[in-house]
């Protein structure tokens, strides 16, 4: 099944949502969106804040890790 949100959002992991006028965070490994405790998708005003949240949300291998 295709995620209908993908064509409207741009980027990888951190995506700009033009309708919400904010950045959204997605775990590209699982396809899961970062959500608030109430269940709605988290939105970030700055790319830096969204990128920091994405790094914590999606596990990445660091340089030198196997």
PDB file of C-alpha atoms in Angstrom:
ATOM      1  CA  UNK A   1       0.000   0.000   0.000  1.00  0.00           C
ATOM      2  CA  UNK A   2       1.345   3.407  -0.970  1.00  0.00           C
ATOM      3  CA  UNK A   3       1.564   6.161   1.661  1.00  0.00           C
ATOM      4  CA  UNK A   4      -0.590   9.000   0.312  1.00  0.00           C
ATOM      5  CA  UNK A   5       1.352  11.575   2.364  1.00  0.00           C
ATOM      6  CA  UNK A   6       4.658  11.030   0.563  1.00  0.00           C
ATOM      7  CA  UNK A   7       3.952  12.976  -2.663  1.00  0.00           C
ATOM      8  CA  UNK A   8       2.922  16.063  -0.684  1.00  0.00           C
ATOM      9  CA  UNK A   9       6.004  16.039   1.544  1.00  0.00           C
ATOM     10  CA  UNK A  10       9.556  16.542   0.379  1.00  0.00           C
ATOM     11  CA  UNK A  11      12.851  15.298   1.799  1.00  0.00           C
ATOM     12  CA  UNK A  12      14.180  12.226   3.532  1.00  0.00           C
ATOM     13  CA  UNK A  13      13.485  11.667   7.220  1.00  0.00           C
ATOM     14  CA  UNK A  14      12.774  15.344   7.839  1.00  0.00           C
ATOM     15  CA  UNK A  15      10.042  16.504   5.510  1.00  0.00           C
ATOM     16  CA  UNK A  16       8.409  19.854   4.879  1.00  0.00           C
ATOM     17  CA  UNK A  17       4.628  19.693   5.110  1.00  0.00           C
ATOM     18  CA  UNK A  18       3.287  22.568   2.976  1.00  0.00           C
ATOM     19  CA  UNK A  19      -0.258  22.175   4.336  1.00  0.00           C
ATOM     20  CA  UNK A  20       0.862  22.257   7.970  1.00  0.00           C
ATOM     21  CA  UNK A  21       3.655  24.768   7.227  1.00  0.00           C
ATOM     22  CA  UNK A  22       6.059  22.832   9.422  1.00  0.00           C
ATOM     23  CA  UNK A  23       8.631  20.062   9.289  1.00  0.00           C
ATOM     24  CA  UNK A  24       7.523  16.500  10.040  1.00  0.00           C
ATOM     25  CA  UNK A  25       9.759  13.619  11.121  1.00  0.00           C
ATOM     26  CA  UNK A  26       9.521  10.116   9.678  1.00  0.00           C
ATOM     27  CA  UNK A  27      11.457   6.950  10.421  1.00  0.00           C
ATOM     28  CA  UNK A  28      12.313   5.901   6.875  1.00  0.00           C
ATOM     29  CA  UNK A  29      13.217   2.386   8.029  1.00  0.00           C
ATOM     30  CA  UNK A  30       9.763   1.606   9.448  1.00  0.00           C
ATOM     31  CA  UNK A  31       7.621   4.289   7.751  1.00  0.00           C
ATOM     32  CA  UNK A  32       6.418   5.472  11.165  1.00  0.00           C
ATOM     33  CA  UNK A  33       5.799   9.192  11.787  1.00  0.00           C
ATOM     34  CA  UNK A  34       6.960  10.878  14.988  1.00  0.00           C
ATOM     35  CA  UNK A  35       3.789  11.651  16.942  1.00  0.00           C
ATOM     36  CA  UNK A  36       2.856  13.537  20.073  1.00  0.00           C
ATOM     37  CA  UNK A  37       1.443  11.586  23.036  1.00  0.00           C
ATOM     38  CA  UNK A  38      -2.100  12.508  21.876  1.00  0.00           C
ATOM     39  CA  UNK A  39      -1.426  10.705  18.582  1.00  0.00           C
ATOM     40  CA  UNK A  40      -1.142  13.612  16.120  1.00  0.00           C
ATOM     41  CA  UNK A  41       2.025  14.046  14.085  1.00  0.00           C
ATOM     42  CA  UNK A  42       4.671  16.251  15.637  1.00  0.00           C
ATOM     43  CA  UNK A  43       5.458  19.472  13.775  1.00  0.00           C
ATOM     44  CA  UNK A  44       8.627  21.547  14.018  1.00  0.00           C
ATOM     45  CA  UNK A  45       9.100  25.197  13.063  1.00  0.00           C
ATOM     46  CA  UNK A  46      12.823  24.837  12.329  1.00  0.00           C
ATOM     47  CA  UNK A  47      14.735  22.257  10.333  1.00  0.00           C
ATOM     48  CA  UNK A  48      17.381  22.003  13.072  1.00  0.00           C
ATOM     49  CA  UNK A  49      14.837  20.983  15.709  1.00  0.00           C
ATOM     50  CA  UNK A  50      13.253  18.461  13.341  1.00  0.00           C
ATOM     51  CA  UNK A  51      16.647  17.042  12.368  1.00  0.00           C
ATOM     52  CA  UNK A  52      17.607  16.559  16.036  1.00  0.00           C
ATOM     53  CA  UNK A  53      14.314  14.773  16.692  1.00  0.00           C
ATOM     54  CA  UNK A  54      14.821  12.613  13.594  1.00  0.00           C
ATOM     55  CA  UNK A  55      18.302  11.525  14.704  1.00  0.00           C
ATOM     56  CA  UNK A  56      16.832  10.340  18.011  1.00  0.00           C
ATOM     57  CA  UNK A  57      13.775   8.777  16.333  1.00  0.00           C
ATOM     58  CA  UNK A  58      15.536   6.804  13.572  1.00  0.00           C
ATOM     59  CA  UNK A  59      18.483   4.732  14.728  1.00  0.00           C
ATOM     60  CA  UNK A  60      21.576   5.319  12.595  1.00  0.00           C
ATOM     61  CA  UNK A  61      24.923   3.641  12.578  1.00  0.00           C
ATOM     62  CA  UNK A  62      27.614   6.086  13.551  1.00  0.00           C
ATOM     63  CA  UNK A  63      30.929   6.248  11.680  1.00  0.00           C
ATOM     64  CA  UNK A  64      32.994   3.207  12.624  1.00  0.00           C
ATOM     65  CA  UNK A  65      30.032   1.126  13.881  1.00  0.00           C
ATOM     66  CA  UNK A  66      29.236  -2.209  12.288  1.00  0.00           C
TER      67      UNK A  66
END
